[in-house]
PDB file of C-alpha atoms in Angstrom:
ATOM      1  CA  GLN W 773       6.728  -1.682   8.171  1.00 61.00           C
ATOM      2  CA  SER W 774       7.121  -5.156   9.662  1.00 71.00           C
ATOM      3  CA  VAL W 775       6.040  -5.629  13.242  1.00 84.00           C
ATOM      4  CA  LEU W 776       7.543  -9.100  13.563  1.00 96.00           C
ATOM      5  CA  THR W 777      11.322  -9.141  14.001  1.00 97.00           C
ATOM      6  CA  GLN W 778      13.540 -11.826  12.486  1.00 98.00           C
ATOM      7  CA  PRO W 779      17.333 -12.045  12.249  1.00 98.00           C
ATOM      8  CA  PRO W 780      18.519 -10.787   8.842  1.00 97.00           C
ATOM      9  CA  SER W 781      20.518 -13.922   8.207  1.00 97.00           C
ATOM     10  CA  VAL W 782      21.430 -17.330   9.580  1.00 98.00           C
ATOM     11  CA  SER W 783      23.875 -19.847   8.179  1.00 97.00           C
ATOM     12  CA  GLY W 784      24.915 -23.410   8.643  1.00 96.00           C
ATOM     13  CA  ALA W 785      26.836 -26.229   7.038  1.00 97.00           C
ATOM     14  CA  PRO W 786      25.046 -28.968   5.153  1.00 97.00           C
ATOM     15  CA  GLY W 787      23.464 -31.396   7.595  1.00 97.00           C
ATOM     16  CA  GLN W 788      23.427 -28.934  10.468  1.00 97.00           C
ATOM     17  CA  ARG W 789      20.442 -27.483  12.289  1.00 97.00           C
ATOM     18  CA  VAL W 790      19.535 -23.812  12.098  1.00 98.00           C
ATOM     19  CA  THR W 791      16.768 -21.870  13.797  1.00 98.00           C
ATOM     20  CA  ILE W 792      15.056 -18.633  12.854  1.00 98.00           C
ATOM     21  CA  SER W 793      13.375 -16.565  15.534  1.00 98.00           C
ATOM     22  CA  CYS W 794      10.321 -14.361  15.100  1.00 98.00           C
ATOM     23  CA  ILE W 795       9.586 -11.850  17.836  1.00 98.00           C
ATOM     24  CA  GLY W 796       6.251 -10.096  18.089  1.00 97.00           C
ATOM     25  CA  SER W 797       3.964  -8.734  20.762  1.00 96.00           C
ATOM     26  CA  SER W 798       0.796  -9.455  22.691  1.00 95.00           C
ATOM     27  CA  SER W 799      -1.330  -8.030  19.869  1.00 95.00           C
ATOM     28  CA  ASN W 800      -0.063 -10.479  17.257  1.00 95.00           C
ATOM     29  CA  ILE W 801       1.949 -13.585  18.117  1.00 97.00           C
ATOM     30  CA  GLY W 802       0.756 -13.467  21.709  1.00 96.00           C
ATOM     31  CA  ALA W 803      -2.843 -13.709  20.531  1.00 95.00           C
ATOM     32  CA  TYR W 804      -2.748 -15.477  17.162  1.00 95.00           C
ATOM     33  CA  ASP W 805      -1.058 -18.348  15.404  1.00 96.00           C
ATOM     34  CA  VAL W 806       2.218 -18.040  13.529  1.00 97.00           C
ATOM     35  CA  HIS W 807       2.849 -19.300  10.012  1.00 98.00           C
ATOM     36  CA  TRP W 808       6.058 -19.622   8.012  1.00 98.00           C
ATOM     37  CA  TYR W 809       6.874 -19.233   4.323  1.00 98.00           C
ATOM     38  CA  GLN W 810       9.851 -20.070   2.163  1.00 98.00           C
ATOM     39  CA  HIS W 811      10.423 -17.513  -0.568  1.00 97.00           C
ATOM     40  CA  LEU W 812      12.826 -17.341  -3.443  1.00 94.00           C
ATOM     41  CA  PRO W 813      12.462 -13.714  -4.598  1.00 89.00           C
ATOM     42  CA  GLY W 814      10.628 -13.465  -7.887  1.00 88.00           C
ATOM     43  CA  THR W 815       8.784 -16.732  -7.386  1.00 93.00           C
ATOM     44  CA  ALA W 816       5.655 -17.712  -5.499  1.00 95.00           C
ATOM     45  CA  PRO W 817       6.185 -17.941  -1.729  1.00 96.00           C
ATOM     46  CA  LYS W 818       5.568 -21.415  -0.330  1.00 97.00           C
ATOM     47  CA  LEU W 819       3.706 -22.208   2.891  1.00 97.00           C
ATOM     48  CA  LEU W 820       6.036 -24.198   5.159  1.00 97.00           C
ATOM     49  CA  ILE W 821       4.313 -24.194   8.536  1.00 97.00           C
ATOM     50  CA  TYR W 822       0.784 -23.173   9.524  1.00 96.00           C
ATOM     51  CA  GLY W 823      -0.823 -22.923  12.920  1.00 95.00           C
ATOM     52  CA  ASN W 824       2.557 -22.656  14.696  1.00 96.00           C
ATOM     53  CA  SER W 825       3.712 -26.204  14.064  1.00 96.00           C
ATOM     54  CA  ASN W 826       1.749 -27.905  11.292  1.00 95.00           C
ATOM     55  CA  ARG W 827       3.317 -28.892   7.982  1.00 96.00           C
ATOM     56  CA  PRO W 828       1.286 -28.893   4.787  1.00 94.00           C
ATOM     57  CA  SER W 829       1.389 -32.047   2.735  1.00 94.00           C
ATOM     58  CA  GLY W 830       4.666 -32.298   0.851  1.00 95.00           C
ATOM     59  CA  VAL W 831       6.785 -30.217   3.226  1.00 97.00           C
ATOM     60  CA  PRO W 832       9.672 -32.313   4.561  1.00 96.00           C
ATOM     61  CA  ASP W 833       9.730 -33.044   8.284  1.00 96.00           C
ATOM     62  CA  ARG W 834      13.137 -31.328   8.402  1.00 97.00           C
ATOM     63  CA  PHE W 835      11.107 -28.158   8.881  1.00 98.00           C
ATOM     64  CA  SER W 836       9.422 -27.608  12.236  1.00 98.00           C
ATOM     65  CA  GLY W 837       7.826 -24.680  14.001  1.00 98.00           C
ATOM     66  CA  SER W 838       7.076 -23.703  17.551  1.00 98.00           C
ATOM     67  CA  LYS W 839       5.600 -20.796  19.458  1.00 98.00           C
ATOM     68  CA  SER W 840       5.934 -19.576  23.024  1.00 97.00           C
ATOM     69  CA  GLY W 841       4.370 -16.414  24.335  1.00 97.00           C
ATOM     70  CA  THR W 842       5.095 -13.559  21.950  1.00 97.00           C
ATOM     71  CA  SER W 843       7.781 -15.310  19.919  1.00 98.00           C
ATOM     72  CA  ALA W 844       8.046 -18.210  17.525  1.00 98.00           C
ATOM     73  CA  SER W 845      10.777 -20.113  15.779  1.00 98.00           C
ATOM     74  CA  LEU W 846      11.385 -22.185  12.679  1.00 98.00           C
ATOM     75  CA  ALA W 847      13.934 -24.964  12.788  1.00 98.00           C
ATOM     76  CA  ILE W 848      15.555 -26.583   9.792  1.00 98.00           C
ATOM     77  CA  THR W 849      17.396 -29.803  10.534  1.00 97.00           C
ATOM     78  CA  GLY W 850      19.635 -31.646   8.104  1.00 96.00           C
ATOM     79  CA  LEU W 851      20.281 -28.418   6.211  1.00 97.00           C
ATOM     80  CA  GLN W 852      20.451 -28.875   2.446  1.00 97.00           C
ATOM     81  CA  ALA W 853      21.720 -26.646  -0.357  1.00 96.00           C
ATOM     82  CA  GLU W 854      18.174 -26.261  -1.641  1.00 96.00           C
ATOM     83  CA  ASP W 855      17.170 -24.615   1.655  1.00 97.00           C
ATOM     84  CA  GLU W 856      19.224 -21.549   0.813  1.00 97.00           C
ATOM     85  CA  THR W 857      16.624 -18.820   0.341  1.00 97.00           C
ATOM     86  CA  ASP W 858      14.471 -16.366   2.321  1.00 98.00           C
ATOM     87  CA  TYR W 859      12.075 -17.259   5.130  1.00 98.00           C
ATOM     88  CA  TYR W 860       9.241 -15.190   6.596  1.00 98.00           C
ATOM     89  CA  CYS W 861       7.053 -15.588   9.633  1.00 98.00           C
ATOM     90  CA  GLN W 862       3.503 -14.238   9.539  1.00 98.00           C
ATOM     91  CA  SER W 863       0.707 -13.700  12.012  1.00 97.00           C
ATOM     92  CA  TYR W 864      -2.449 -11.689  12.486  1.00 95.00           C
ATOM     93  CA  ASP W 865      -2.675  -8.533  14.525  1.00 92.00           C
ATOM     94  CA  SER W 866      -5.533  -7.217  16.640  1.00 90.00           C
ATOM     95  CA  SER W 867      -5.403  -4.055  14.522  1.00 86.00           C
ATOM     96  CA  LEU W 868      -7.119  -6.242  11.901  1.00 81.00           C
ATOM     97  CA  SER W 869      -4.006  -6.583   9.782  1.00 90.00           C
ATOM     98  CA  TYR W 870      -1.956  -9.488   8.634  1.00 95.00           C
ATOM     99  CA  VAL W 871       1.676  -8.988   9.547  1.00 96.00           C
ATOM    100  CA  PHE W 872       4.892 -10.473   8.218  1.00 97.00           C
ATOM    101  CA  GLY W 873       8.308 -10.765   9.738  1.00 97.00           C
ATOM    102  CA  THR W 874      11.291  -8.829   8.469  1.00 97.00           C
ATOM    103  CA  GLY W 875      12.596 -11.913   6.676  1.00 97.00           C
ATOM    104  CA  THR W 876      15.655 -14.101   7.156  1.00 98.00           C
ATOM    105  CA  LYS W 877      18.106 -15.232   4.524  1.00 98.00           C
ATOM    106  CA  VAL W 878      19.411 -18.722   5.114  1.00 98.00           C
ATOM    107  CA  THR W 879      22.871 -19.452   3.745  1.00 97.00           C
ATOM    108  CA  VAL W 880      24.229 -22.966   3.398  1.00 96.00           C
ATOM    109  CA  LEU W 881      27.985 -22.804   3.893  1.00 94.00           C
TER     110      LEU W 881
ATOM    111  CA  GLU K 560      -4.814 -28.532  -8.317  1.00 94.00           C
ATOM    112  CA  VAL K 561      -5.177 -25.045  -6.873  1.00 95.00           C
ATOM    113  CA  GLN K 562      -3.567 -22.444  -9.109  1.00 97.00           C
ATOM    114  CA  LEU K 563      -3.323 -18.666  -8.953  1.00 98.00           C
ATOM    115  CA  VAL K 564      -1.984 -17.234 -12.204  1.00 98.00           C
ATOM    116  CA  GLN K 565      -1.113 -13.567 -12.339  1.00 98.00           C
ATOM    117  CA  SER K 566      -0.880 -11.209 -15.279  1.00 98.00           C
ATOM    118  CA  GLY K 567       2.442 -10.245 -16.768  1.00 98.00           C
ATOM    119  CA  ALA K 568       4.942  -7.538 -15.930  1.00 98.00           C
ATOM    120  CA  GLU K 569       3.925  -3.923 -16.453  1.00 98.00           C
ATOM    121  CA  VAL K 570       5.869  -0.739 -17.157  1.00 98.00           C
ATOM    122  CA  LYS K 571       3.982   2.469 -16.492  1.00 98.00           C
ATOM    123  CA  LYS K 572       4.562   6.185 -16.044  1.00 98.00           C
ATOM    124  CA  PRO K 573       3.779   8.146 -12.864  1.00 97.00           C
ATOM    125  CA  GLY K 574       0.163   9.268 -12.781  1.00 97.00           C
ATOM    126  CA  GLU K 575      -1.061   6.424 -14.987  1.00 98.00           C
ATOM    127  CA  SER K 576      -3.629   3.822 -14.011  1.00 98.00           C
ATOM    128  CA  LEU K 577      -3.058   0.093 -13.811  1.00 98.00           C
ATOM    129  CA  ARG K 578      -4.994  -3.081 -13.067  1.00 98.00           C
ATOM    130  CA  ILE K 579      -3.239  -6.392 -12.538  1.00 98.00           C
ATOM    131  CA  SER K 580      -5.046  -9.690 -12.303  1.00 98.00           C
ATOM    132  CA  CYS K 581      -4.999 -13.000 -10.488  1.00 98.00           C
ATOM    133  CA  LYS K 582      -6.958 -15.838 -12.105  1.00 98.00           C
ATOM    134  CA  VAL K 583      -7.683 -18.806  -9.905  1.00 98.00           C
ATOM    135  CA  SER K 584      -8.550 -22.376 -10.758  1.00 97.00           C
ATOM    136  CA  GLY K 585      -8.894 -25.715  -9.056  1.00 96.00           C
ATOM    137  CA  TYR K 586     -11.397 -24.638  -6.385  1.00 96.00           C
ATOM    138  CA  SER K 587     -14.581 -22.636  -5.879  1.00 95.00           C
ATOM    139  CA  PHE K 588     -13.534 -19.010  -6.285  1.00 96.00           C
ATOM    140  CA  THR K 589     -16.094 -17.604  -3.865  1.00 96.00           C
ATOM    141  CA  THR K 590     -15.078 -19.869  -0.980  1.00 94.00           C
ATOM    142  CA  TYR K 591     -11.710 -18.372  -0.105  1.00 95.00           C
ATOM    143  CA  TRP K 592     -10.626 -14.783   0.463  1.00 95.00           C
ATOM    144  CA  ILE K 593      -7.935 -13.433  -1.879  1.00 97.00           C
ATOM    145  CA  HIS K 594      -5.118 -11.275  -0.524  1.00 98.00           C
ATOM    146  CA  TRP K 595      -2.525  -9.038  -2.143  1.00 98.00           C
ATOM    147  CA  VAL K 596       1.051  -8.755  -0.875  1.00 98.00           C
ATOM    148  CA  ARG K 597       3.750  -6.332  -1.956  1.00 97.00           C
ATOM    149  CA  GLN K 598       7.490  -6.854  -2.077  1.00 97.00           C
ATOM    150  CA  MET K 599       9.527  -3.788  -2.872  1.00 96.00           C
ATOM    151  CA  PRO K 600      13.026  -4.278  -4.319  1.00 94.00           C
ATOM    152  CA  GLY K 601      15.310  -5.761  -1.714  1.00 93.00           C
ATOM    153  CA  LYS K 602      12.624  -5.628   0.974  1.00 94.00           C
ATOM    154  CA  GLY K 603      10.290  -8.005   2.740  1.00 94.00           C
ATOM    155  CA  LEU K 604       6.669  -9.003   2.269  1.00 96.00           C
ATOM    156  CA  GLU K 605       3.921  -6.507   3.144  1.00 96.00           C
ATOM    157  CA  TRP K 606       0.229  -7.325   3.390  1.00 97.00           C
ATOM    158  CA  MET K 607      -1.862  -4.850   1.376  1.00 97.00           C
ATOM    159  CA  GLY K 608      -5.462  -5.903   1.603  1.00 97.00           C
ATOM    160  CA  THR K 609      -8.022  -8.570   0.958  1.00 97.00           C
ATOM    161  CA  ILE K 610     -11.357  -9.290  -0.686  1.00 97.00           C
ATOM    162  CA  ASP K 611     -14.102 -11.792  -0.027  1.00 96.00           C
ATOM    163  CA  PRO K 612     -15.003 -12.949  -3.540  1.00 96.00           C
ATOM    164  CA  SER K 613     -18.490 -13.987  -2.446  1.00 96.00           C
ATOM    165  CA  ASP K 614     -19.648 -10.429  -1.783  1.00 96.00           C
ATOM    166  CA  SER K 615     -16.673  -8.217  -2.750  1.00 97.00           C
ATOM    167  CA  TYR K 616     -16.173  -7.002   0.816  1.00 97.00           C
ATOM    168  CA  THR K 617     -12.694  -5.524   1.107  1.00 97.00           C
ATOM    169  CA  TYR K 618     -10.414  -4.236   3.787  1.00 94.00           C
ATOM    170  CA  PHE K 619      -6.923  -2.862   3.636  1.00 96.00           C
ATOM    171  CA  SER K 620      -3.786  -2.272   5.591  1.00 95.00           C
ATOM    172  CA  PRO K 621      -3.754   1.367   6.743  1.00 93.00           C
ATOM    173  CA  SER K 622      -0.570   1.750   4.700  1.00 93.00           C
ATOM    174  CA  PHE K 623      -2.458   1.046   1.482  1.00 96.00           C
ATOM    175  CA  GLN K 624      -5.975   2.276   2.251  1.00 95.00           C
ATOM    176  CA  GLY K 625      -7.049   4.819  -0.324  1.00 94.00           C
ATOM    177  CA  HIS K 626      -4.161   4.179  -2.659  1.00 96.00           C
ATOM    178  CA  VAL K 627      -5.226   0.883  -4.209  1.00 97.00           C
ATOM    179  CA  SER K 628      -8.475  -0.944  -4.781  1.00 98.00           C
ATOM    180  CA  ILE K 629      -9.282  -4.642  -5.013  1.00 98.00           C
ATOM    181  CA  SER K 630     -12.116  -6.172  -6.990  1.00 98.00           C
ATOM    182  CA  VAL K 631     -13.245  -9.471  -8.469  1.00 98.00           C
ATOM    183  CA  ASP K 632     -15.031 -10.787 -11.521  1.00 98.00           C
ATOM    184  CA  ARG K 633     -16.774 -13.902 -10.324  1.00 97.00           C
ATOM    185  CA  SER K 634     -17.696 -14.931 -13.886  1.00 97.00           C
ATOM    186  CA  ILE K 635     -14.039 -15.563 -14.687  1.00 98.00           C
ATOM    187  CA  SER K 636     -12.714 -16.377 -11.194  1.00 98.00           C
ATOM    188  CA  THR K 637     -10.346 -13.448 -11.244  1.00 98.00           C
ATOM    189  CA  ALA K 638      -9.259 -10.915  -8.655  1.00 98.00           C
ATOM    190  CA  TYR K 639      -7.767  -7.539  -9.462  1.00 98.00           C
ATOM    191  CA  LEU K 640      -5.479  -5.000  -7.823  1.00 98.00           C
ATOM    192  CA  GLN K 641      -5.873  -1.510  -9.214  1.00 98.00           C
ATOM    193  CA  TRP K 642      -4.202   1.892  -9.029  1.00 98.00           C
ATOM    194  CA  THR K 643      -5.539   5.147 -10.469  1.00 96.00           C
ATOM    195  CA  ASN K 644      -2.487   7.351  -9.864  1.00 95.00           C
ATOM    196  CA  LEU K 645       0.733   5.362  -9.916  1.00 97.00           C
ATOM    197  CA  LYS K 646       3.853   6.639  -8.200  1.00 97.00           C
ATOM    198  CA  ALA K 647       7.448   5.614  -8.650  1.00 97.00           C
ATOM    199  CA  SER K 648       7.278   4.188  -5.134  1.00 97.00           C
ATOM    200  CA  ASP K 649       4.686   1.652  -6.371  1.00 98.00           C
ATOM    201  CA  SER K 650       7.431  -0.148  -8.273  1.00 98.00           C
ATOM    202  CA  ALA K 651       7.454  -3.593  -6.729  1.00 97.00           C
ATOM    203  CA  MET K 652       6.527  -7.241  -7.122  1.00 98.00           C
ATOM    204  CA  TYR K 653       2.915  -7.944  -6.245  1.00 98.00           C
ATOM    205  CA  TYR K 654       1.615 -11.346  -5.213  1.00 98.00           C
ATOM    206  CA  CYS K 655      -1.915 -12.588  -4.848  1.00 98.00           C
ATOM    207  CA  SER K 656      -2.598 -15.347  -2.368  1.00 98.00           C
ATOM    208  CA  ARG K 657      -5.460 -17.436  -1.057  1.00 96.00           C
ATOM    209  CA  ARG K 658      -6.363 -17.438   2.606  1.00 93.00           C
ATOM    210  CA  GLY K 659      -6.000 -20.942   3.898  1.00 88.00           C
ATOM    211  CA  THR K 660      -8.280 -22.671   6.320  1.00 82.00           C
ATOM    212  CA  ALA K 661      -7.629 -25.488   8.725  1.00 78.00           C
ATOM    213  CA  ALA K 662      -9.489 -27.100  11.558  1.00 71.00           C
ATOM    214  CA  ALA K 663      -7.794 -25.124  14.290  1.00 77.00           C
ATOM    215  CA  THR K 664      -6.289 -22.106  12.597  1.00 81.00           C
ATOM    216  CA  LYS K 665      -6.799 -19.563   9.842  1.00 82.00           C
ATOM    217  CA  ASN K 666      -5.323 -16.245   8.745  1.00 91.00           C
ATOM    218  CA  PHE K 667      -2.553 -17.778   6.687  1.00 96.00           C
ATOM    219  CA  PHE K 668      -1.922 -18.037   2.954  1.00 96.00           C
ATOM    220  CA  ASP K 669      -1.861 -21.519   1.502  1.00 95.00           C
ATOM    221  CA  SER K 670      -1.453 -20.801  -2.207  1.00 96.00           C
ATOM    222  CA  TRP K 671       0.252 -17.967  -4.029  1.00 98.00           C
ATOM    223  CA  GLY K 672       0.474 -16.511  -7.493  1.00 97.00           C
ATOM    224  CA  GLN K 673       3.806 -16.240  -9.258  1.00 97.00           C
ATOM    225  CA  GLY K 674       3.940 -12.475  -8.853  1.00 97.00           C
ATOM    226  CA  THR K 675       3.522  -9.472 -11.141  1.00 98.00           C
ATOM    227  CA  LEU K 676       6.400  -7.013 -11.449  1.00 98.00           C
ATOM    228  CA  VAL K 677       5.253  -3.418 -11.712  1.00 98.00           C
ATOM    229  CA  THR K 678       7.743  -0.753 -12.766  1.00 98.00           C
ATOM    230  CA  VAL K 679       6.747   2.906 -12.592  1.00 98.00           C
ATOM    231  CA  SER K 680       9.213   5.262 -14.210  1.00 97.00           C
ATOM    232  CA  SER K 681       9.131   8.442 -16.209  1.00 95.00           C
TER     233      SER K 681
END
């Protein structure tokens, strides 16, 4: 079961800004970095943000991440049709496990 | 270019054994840990376990400990996820991934396989 909580869905019109929250606890987000993935089911997930706010090469700067305390968030600005898919946060937990968020489906209206 | 290429879809019966594979290329296989992640139909991503290809040290999520095993064949840069007694509840998509490293952070997955769909049905 996921220990990081995300909203099931968020939506926005093309060009708008949307944010996805990821709520954890002191044993995971409060102690370790948060990372974000974009995932179209049935295909390879893609790393979007690592170390809370860093973008791998090739990821547009429309995607940004932040972390504060035991929560984190992913922001997508200038929403595009191609952004419509699932997003997951991920961290490490002091129980020696990697943990994912519950997942958020982004819909472009 | 880093690539993780997984074996094809499998259809099995309950009680059967199965091994799926993840062949890597584009980097030194023994340098980066390999992880396995499950996605059940309509559900989210779940971390299963990991292996250090340099010495085959493994550790698992408590949810999967004892039900699956992970191994490697260093001669062909391939990692495996194996079951000896499949259950219908093992039906899922399985992804392998490589643990990324960066100057100031770790414990993330920077490259992923395309997934292997496992269907267990009588």
